[in-house]
Amino acid sequence: MKKIMLVFGTRPDAIKMAPLVKELKKRNTFQILVCVTGQHQEMLYQVLDRYGISPDYDLSVMKENQSLFDITTGILDRLKIVVEEEKPDLVLVQGDTSTAFATALTCFYMKTPIGHIEAGLRTNNVLLPFPEEFNRQAVGLVSKYHFAPTELAKENLLNEGKEETSICVTGNTSIDTLKANLLSDYNHPIIDWADGNRLVLLTAHRRENMGAPFKNMFYAIKRVLDEFDDIKIVFPIHPNPIVRETAFSIFKKSSRLKIIEPLEVHDFHNIMSKSYLILTDSGGIQEEAAFLGKPTIVLRSATERSEGIDAGVLKLSGIEEEEIYNAIKTLLGSNVEYEKMLKPSIIFGDGLASKKIADFLEINYSD
Ligand code: UD1
Ligand code: UDP
């Protein structure tokens, strides 16, 4: 029986790997190991606990305010020992985090084959997002299998010269998790708090947005909050001290804006589905918003998920205060503009991605 090790380390990786861990373990075709790098700590364990995943290894690399060097060298040093000991036949990594990159580099040095989940996303600007665009291209360079969420992602991989037989279009596993989490009779104190108002859900964490772009976003959002007295904004804030410092310095106490701790993923998904509008610089939230058909302003100057822009459910605002302010104001001020974006779609997946990945591995990689 071949041994497959899944390596991941941040909240979004865990949310996207959880359904795959479950699917692969259920089948009994492979021996399955889970190694977490611990690039995130509380946010990672929030997800692992929710899905009952007990990692076989935890590299515990997280430090407060960690640099890219800290994460990368921490993983290289510690994962080498695990790979030497376990000798997996295949390692699966997810997405574009430093965990995915450092894992792929470790496996490359050790000649261990890699399967890349969420392969082929591209902005083709190596600085946007930073360092994720580099990470995903680098992982792609050394992967044996590429699990592309969309046809566009597959096309990107083919354009880079990857073999067609090494690519499998699966949808994104994030939609597997989202679909399983949605409840029709869901309630939460945040939803009660918003009662009678339009609920706006905000998240922000990207490294390249630190400094002026975060300030621009938060000042623009503050202006919108002052202008529309029928909105309430909830901001589940990332634990990164830099994000927190900027947010707390700009958003002073307000009865219509709540900054809260990161939500459990099932709460986050259900609150998304009950929100009026989403403002985010996240990657994964763009996919989930598209599935839900929830109008979303992407607080960035480029996205690797252009399928959502083409489908009409996502809008890129750029990172200047005035353009962010105008983008939000247009949607809040015009039902016509808003309703144009109410477009549920399965462009990023239909909830069966994990099954498709497991099927591919059974056919192409089992004994
Ligand atoms: C990382 C990924 C990013 C992904 C994001 C998802 C990289 C370079 N970045 O960015 O692609 O979009 O995760 O959220 O891989 N922290 C805690 N507890 C936690 C998690 C983070 O305290 O559970 C704090 C720590 O001070 C840590 C800091 O946040 O040093 C930043 O974490 P890090 O993983 O470096 O960056 P993210 O912005 O989370
Ligand atoms: N999410 C969550 N709780 C929160 C905020 C986000 O569970 O308070 C989930 C969200 O549904 C999505 C993922 O976290 O699945 C996105 O993570 P993040 O934005 O941190 O990272 P990215 O997707 O940009 O890499």
XYZ file of C-alpha atoms and ligand atoms in Angstrom:
431
model
C 0.000 0.000 0.000
C 1.470 3.376 -1.009
C 1.996 5.999 1.654
C 0.628 9.499 1.033
C 1.496 12.343 3.378
C -0.589 15.543 3.351
C 1.373 18.570 4.544
C -0.322 21.856 5.394
C -0.039 24.587 7.977
C -2.362 27.582 7.688
C -6.084 28.032 8.279
C -7.108 28.091 4.604
C -4.913 25.081 3.769
C -6.535 23.134 6.583
C -10.046 24.125 5.468
C -9.211 22.912 1.960
C -7.339 19.741 2.993
C -9.866 18.571 5.622
C -12.345 17.042 3.137
C -9.483 15.374 1.250
C -8.019 13.825 4.415
C -11.478 12.429 5.166
C -12.029 11.128 1.625
C -8.603 9.467 1.341
C -8.834 7.855 4.781
C -12.325 6.522 4.030
C -11.106 4.644 0.955
C -8.371 2.550 2.541
C -6.422 2.480 -0.746
C -3.455 4.341 0.681
C -1.739 4.721 4.005
C -2.494 8.343 4.946
C -0.340 10.552 7.147
C -0.953 14.170 8.118
C 1.926 16.502 8.905
C 1.121 20.070 9.899
C 3.855 22.660 9.800
C 2.159 24.845 12.409
C 2.747 27.959 10.271
C -0.481 29.024 11.985
C -1.313 27.982 15.508
C -4.753 28.827 17.001
C -6.275 29.375 13.557
C -4.971 25.992 12.371
C -6.131 24.072 15.430
C -9.545 25.755 15.228
C -9.984 23.878 11.925
C -8.253 20.617 12.917
C -10.424 20.339 16.031
C -13.575 21.045 14.081
C -12.811 18.227 11.622
C -11.348 15.803 14.161
C -7.929 15.687 12.487
C -5.073 14.647 14.800
C -1.847 15.264 12.915
C 0.803 12.546 12.935
C 3.425 15.319 13.001
C 3.336 18.973 14.027
C 6.466 20.944 13.131
C 5.280 23.894 15.301
C 7.144 26.549 13.341
C 4.971 29.605 14.143
C 6.556 32.634 15.840
C 4.931 35.991 16.522
C 5.527 38.342 13.585
C 7.361 35.611 11.705
C 9.339 36.480 8.609
C 9.279 34.482 5.392
C 12.779 33.274 6.330
C 11.521 31.982 9.691
C 8.740 29.957 8.084
C 10.795 28.604 5.180
C 13.923 27.629 7.082
C 11.890 26.275 10.013
C 9.990 23.942 7.686
C 13.036 22.877 5.647
C 14.942 21.865 8.782
C 12.097 20.042 10.501
C 10.263 18.456 7.557
C 13.488 16.893 6.258
C 13.586 14.701 9.368
C 9.956 13.597 8.954
C 10.388 12.782 5.255
C 13.586 10.843 6.028
C 11.782 8.840 8.678
C 8.476 8.200 6.856
C 9.693 7.994 3.250
C 6.252 8.818 1.776
C 5.564 7.740 -1.823
C 3.755 11.007 -2.476
C 3.351 14.287 -0.607
C 0.262 16.449 -1.184
C 0.461 20.201 -0.647
C -2.250 22.834 -1.017
C -2.190 26.263 -2.618
C 0.411 28.972 -2.350
C 1.490 29.473 1.247
C 5.087 29.354 2.430
C 4.163 25.957 3.871
C 3.362 24.693 0.370
C 6.553 26.185 -1.064
C 8.919 24.981 1.672
C 7.335 21.517 1.607
C 7.726 21.287 -2.146
C 11.360 22.397 -1.885
C 12.069 19.815 0.827
C 10.484 17.075 -1.278
C 12.355 18.216 -4.368
C 15.688 18.017 -2.516
C 14.721 14.555 -1.272
C 13.342 13.345 -4.625
C 9.900 12.709 -3.167
C 7.014 13.147 -5.644
C 4.540 15.959 -5.012
C 0.873 16.424 -5.836
C -0.266 20.053 -5.877
C -3.853 20.766 -4.842
C -5.229 24.076 -6.173
C -2.649 24.164 -8.953
C -2.433 26.632 -11.818
C -3.753 29.849 -10.266
C -1.817 32.768 -11.734
C -1.703 36.539 -11.826
C 1.603 36.277 -13.722
C 2.949 39.146 -11.624
C 5.367 37.553 -9.200
C 4.809 40.368 -6.705
C 1.003 40.014 -6.604
C 0.127 38.508 -4.269
C 3.467 38.449 -2.463
C 4.906 35.880 -1.917
C 2.050 33.593 -2.996
C 2.426 33.985 -6.775
C 6.055 32.877 -6.515
C 5.127 30.058 -4.134
C 2.518 28.522 -6.408
C 4.652 28.798 -9.522
C 7.568 27.185 -7.678
C 5.391 24.349 -6.356
C 4.083 23.788 -9.885
C 7.615 23.547 -11.216
C 8.437 20.479 -9.107
C 5.045 18.732 -8.924
C 4.277 15.353 -10.451
C 0.503 15.893 -10.343
C -1.435 19.151 -10.667
C -4.999 19.249 -9.321
C -6.400 22.316 -11.038
C -9.624 23.800 -9.689
C -10.804 25.250 -13.027
C -10.270 24.934 -16.779
C -8.495 28.307 -16.737
C -6.021 26.973 -14.164
C -5.436 23.948 -16.396
C -4.824 26.243 -19.363
C -2.251 28.198 -17.322
C -0.425 24.967 -16.547
C -0.499 23.784 -20.165
C 0.877 27.177 -21.247
C 3.805 26.580 -18.901
C 4.492 23.249 -20.575
C 3.077 20.851 -18.000
C 2.044 17.445 -19.414
C -1.710 17.180 -19.936
C -1.749 13.739 -18.283
C -0.317 15.228 -15.091
C -3.259 17.661 -14.740
C -6.674 16.843 -13.351
C -9.461 19.458 -13.167
C -11.320 18.920 -9.912
C -12.923 22.127 -8.642
C -11.672 23.592 -5.395
C -11.958 21.518 -2.220
C -12.978 24.743 -0.422
C -16.425 24.277 -1.949
C -16.621 20.729 -0.524
C -16.151 22.218 2.940
C -18.470 25.163 2.325
C -21.329 23.038 1.002
C -21.154 20.697 3.954
C -21.232 23.622 6.404
C -24.249 25.553 5.134
C -27.362 25.375 7.291
C -30.773 26.734 6.369
C -31.778 27.463 9.981
C -28.471 28.971 11.124
C -28.265 31.767 13.677
C -25.441 33.584 15.469
C -25.188 36.614 17.786
C -23.672 38.604 14.899
C -26.773 37.996 12.816
C -28.975 39.129 15.711
C -26.772 42.194 16.138
C -27.216 43.096 12.457
C -30.984 42.624 12.545
C -32.716 45.218 10.348
C -29.423 46.415 8.833
C -27.387 45.316 5.860
C -24.545 43.153 7.161
C -21.138 43.758 5.588
C -18.436 41.148 6.232
C -14.837 42.365 6.126
C -11.520 40.464 6.180
C -7.982 41.685 5.438
C -4.595 40.105 5.959
C -2.386 40.062 2.847
C 1.294 40.790 3.314
C 1.497 43.107 0.294
C -1.372 45.189 1.717
C 0.484 46.011 4.927
C 1.162 49.725 5.301
C -0.599 52.196 3.011
C -3.064 49.776 1.346
C -4.547 48.666 4.711
C -4.848 52.304 5.762
C -6.536 53.172 2.463
C -9.001 50.297 2.865
C -9.874 51.069 6.441
C -10.303 54.825 5.867
C -12.502 54.140 2.818
C -14.634 51.701 4.830
C -14.931 54.214 7.661
C -16.235 56.828 5.227
C -18.821 54.392 3.869
C -19.918 53.467 7.387
C -20.490 57.154 8.185
C -22.466 57.637 4.989
C -24.830 54.630 5.110
C -26.613 54.394 8.424
C -28.355 51.106 7.524
C -25.161 49.001 7.381
C -23.315 47.131 10.092
C -19.822 45.826 9.504
C -18.291 42.766 11.145
C -14.531 42.262 10.900
C -13.237 38.884 12.137
C -9.659 40.010 12.453
C -6.537 38.026 11.587
C -4.199 37.579 14.600
C -1.289 39.201 12.771
C -0.161 42.072 15.077
C 0.418 44.390 12.098
C -3.161 43.964 10.849
C -4.511 44.492 14.362
C -2.462 47.584 15.069
C -3.622 49.307 11.865
C -7.262 48.302 12.300
C -7.497 49.333 15.952
C -5.819 52.666 15.262
C -8.300 53.572 12.488
C -11.566 51.955 13.594
C -12.286 53.663 16.877
C -15.234 52.469 18.954
C -18.374 52.300 16.834
C -21.783 50.770 17.512
C -22.014 49.757 13.846
C -18.597 48.128 13.347
C -17.523 45.128 15.362
C -13.994 43.745 15.317
C -14.131 40.150 16.539
C -11.765 37.190 16.857
C -11.468 34.803 13.864
C -14.662 32.806 13.485
C -14.890 29.033 13.389
C -15.171 28.054 9.739
C -18.783 26.781 9.902
C -19.800 30.099 11.521
C -17.852 32.057 8.940
C -19.492 30.200 6.047
C -23.000 30.680 7.384
C -22.417 34.340 8.210
C -21.088 34.839 4.674
C -24.273 33.398 3.290
C -26.369 35.764 5.449
C -24.281 38.858 4.634
C -25.330 41.542 2.206
C -21.855 42.358 0.953
C -18.320 41.011 1.435
C -15.134 43.111 1.447
C -11.953 41.044 1.425
C -8.383 40.633 0.251
C -8.599 36.864 0.871
C -8.092 34.210 -1.782
C -10.385 31.461 -0.520
C -13.244 33.790 0.340
C -13.453 34.773 -3.348
C -14.197 31.139 -4.255
C -16.758 30.713 -1.504
C -18.468 34.020 -2.335
C -18.805 32.922 -5.963
C -20.484 29.681 -4.946
C -22.868 31.592 -2.688
C -23.467 34.297 -5.301
C -22.598 36.945 -2.747
C -21.478 40.336 -4.140
C -17.843 40.769 -3.138
C -15.368 43.589 -3.469
C -11.841 42.228 -3.685
C -9.555 44.687 -1.911
C -6.579 44.153 -4.195
C -5.156 45.312 -7.507
C -5.009 41.825 -9.075
C -6.614 38.450 -8.561
C -5.633 34.943 -9.584
C -9.347 34.068 -9.449
C -10.433 36.046 -12.509
C -13.177 33.484 -13.192
C -15.145 35.214 -10.412
C -14.738 38.635 -12.031
C -15.860 37.210 -15.385
C -18.853 35.554 -13.715
C -19.817 38.971 -12.318
C -19.873 38.134 -8.612
C -16.455 39.633 -7.727
C -15.238 43.190 -8.345
C -11.617 44.311 -7.965
C -11.424 47.630 -6.154
C -7.701 48.401 -6.381
C -5.883 49.580 -3.267
C -6.322 53.361 -3.337
C -8.709 54.918 -0.812
C -10.835 56.751 -3.378
C -11.327 53.729 -5.646
C -12.203 51.457 -2.726
C -14.648 54.043 -1.370
C -16.291 54.442 -4.799
C -16.548 50.691 -5.396
C -18.309 50.087 -2.059
C -20.495 53.185 -2.326
C -21.698 52.190 -5.793
C -22.898 48.823 -4.583
C -24.474 50.078 -1.387
C -26.120 52.979 -3.172
C -27.592 51.195 -6.179
C -29.869 48.151 -6.118
C -29.377 47.769 -9.845
C -25.581 47.536 -9.535
C -25.895 45.239 -6.525
C -28.382 42.860 -8.116
C -26.154 42.473 -11.180
C -23.650 40.740 -8.892
C -26.049 38.333 -7.172
C -24.822 35.369 -9.177
C -24.317 31.968 -7.540
C -22.037 29.823 -9.658
C -20.031 26.622 -9.565
C -17.059 28.075 -11.445
C -14.764 27.222 -8.509
C -16.276 23.840 -7.735
C -19.414 21.834 -7.116
C -18.481 20.156 -3.834
C -16.941 17.002 -5.321
C -13.298 18.055 -5.627
C -11.929 15.726 -2.934
C -13.675 12.786 -4.511
C -12.188 13.651 -7.926
C -8.681 13.963 -6.480
C -8.993 10.630 -4.657
C -10.378 8.945 -7.816
C -7.439 10.244 -9.851
C -4.917 8.986 -7.299
C -6.566 5.571 -7.086
C -6.478 5.187 -10.858
C -3.006 6.620 -11.440
C -1.046 5.975 -8.282
C -2.271 2.996 -6.244
C -0.497 -0.417 -6.191
C -0.406 33.154 5.598
C -0.018 32.914 4.140
C -1.041 33.536 3.216
C -2.441 33.083 3.570
C -2.712 33.315 5.041
C -4.036 32.753 5.421
C 2.358 32.872 3.600
C 3.570 33.651 3.332
N 1.269 33.570 3.882
O -0.354 34.555 5.799
O -0.754 33.144 1.889
O -3.349 33.828 2.805
O -1.713 32.657 5.816
O -4.512 33.263 6.624
O 2.384 31.672 3.596
N -0.709 34.416 13.841
C -1.095 34.006 15.103
N -1.849 32.862 15.188
C -2.234 32.139 14.119
C -1.844 32.589 12.850
C -1.069 33.726 12.730
O -0.772 34.630 16.101
O -2.921 31.120 14.275
C 0.114 35.668 13.734
C 1.574 35.429 14.127
O 2.068 36.579 14.769
C 2.237 35.248 12.768
C 1.456 36.234 11.928
O 0.103 36.113 12.385
O 3.610 35.532 12.819
C 1.511 36.039 10.441
O 1.284 34.689 10.072
P 1.854 34.172 8.659
O 1.472 32.753 8.454
O 3.281 34.539 8.525
O 1.134 35.114 7.632
P -0.386 35.213 7.215
O -0.675 36.647 6.938
O -1.242 34.473 8.150
N -12.347 31.972 7.494
C -12.711 31.466 8.741
N -12.870 32.329 9.789
C -12.660 33.653 9.668
C -12.244 34.173 8.408
C -12.100 33.294 7.346
O -12.923 30.260 8.881
O -12.825 34.382 10.653
C -12.155 31.032 6.365
C -12.843 31.375 5.056
O -14.140 30.829 4.979
C -11.914 30.740 4.031
C -10.547 30.856 4.672
O -10.780 31.049 6.058
O -12.217 29.359 3.881
C -9.778 32.000 4.085
O -8.641 32.228 4.826
P -7.744 33.497 4.638
O -8.554 34.611 4.099
O -7.049 33.709 5.939
O -6.634 33.011 3.626
P -6.513 32.985 2.022
O -7.672 32.243 1.481
O -6.424 34.394 1.563
O -5.225 32.287 1.794
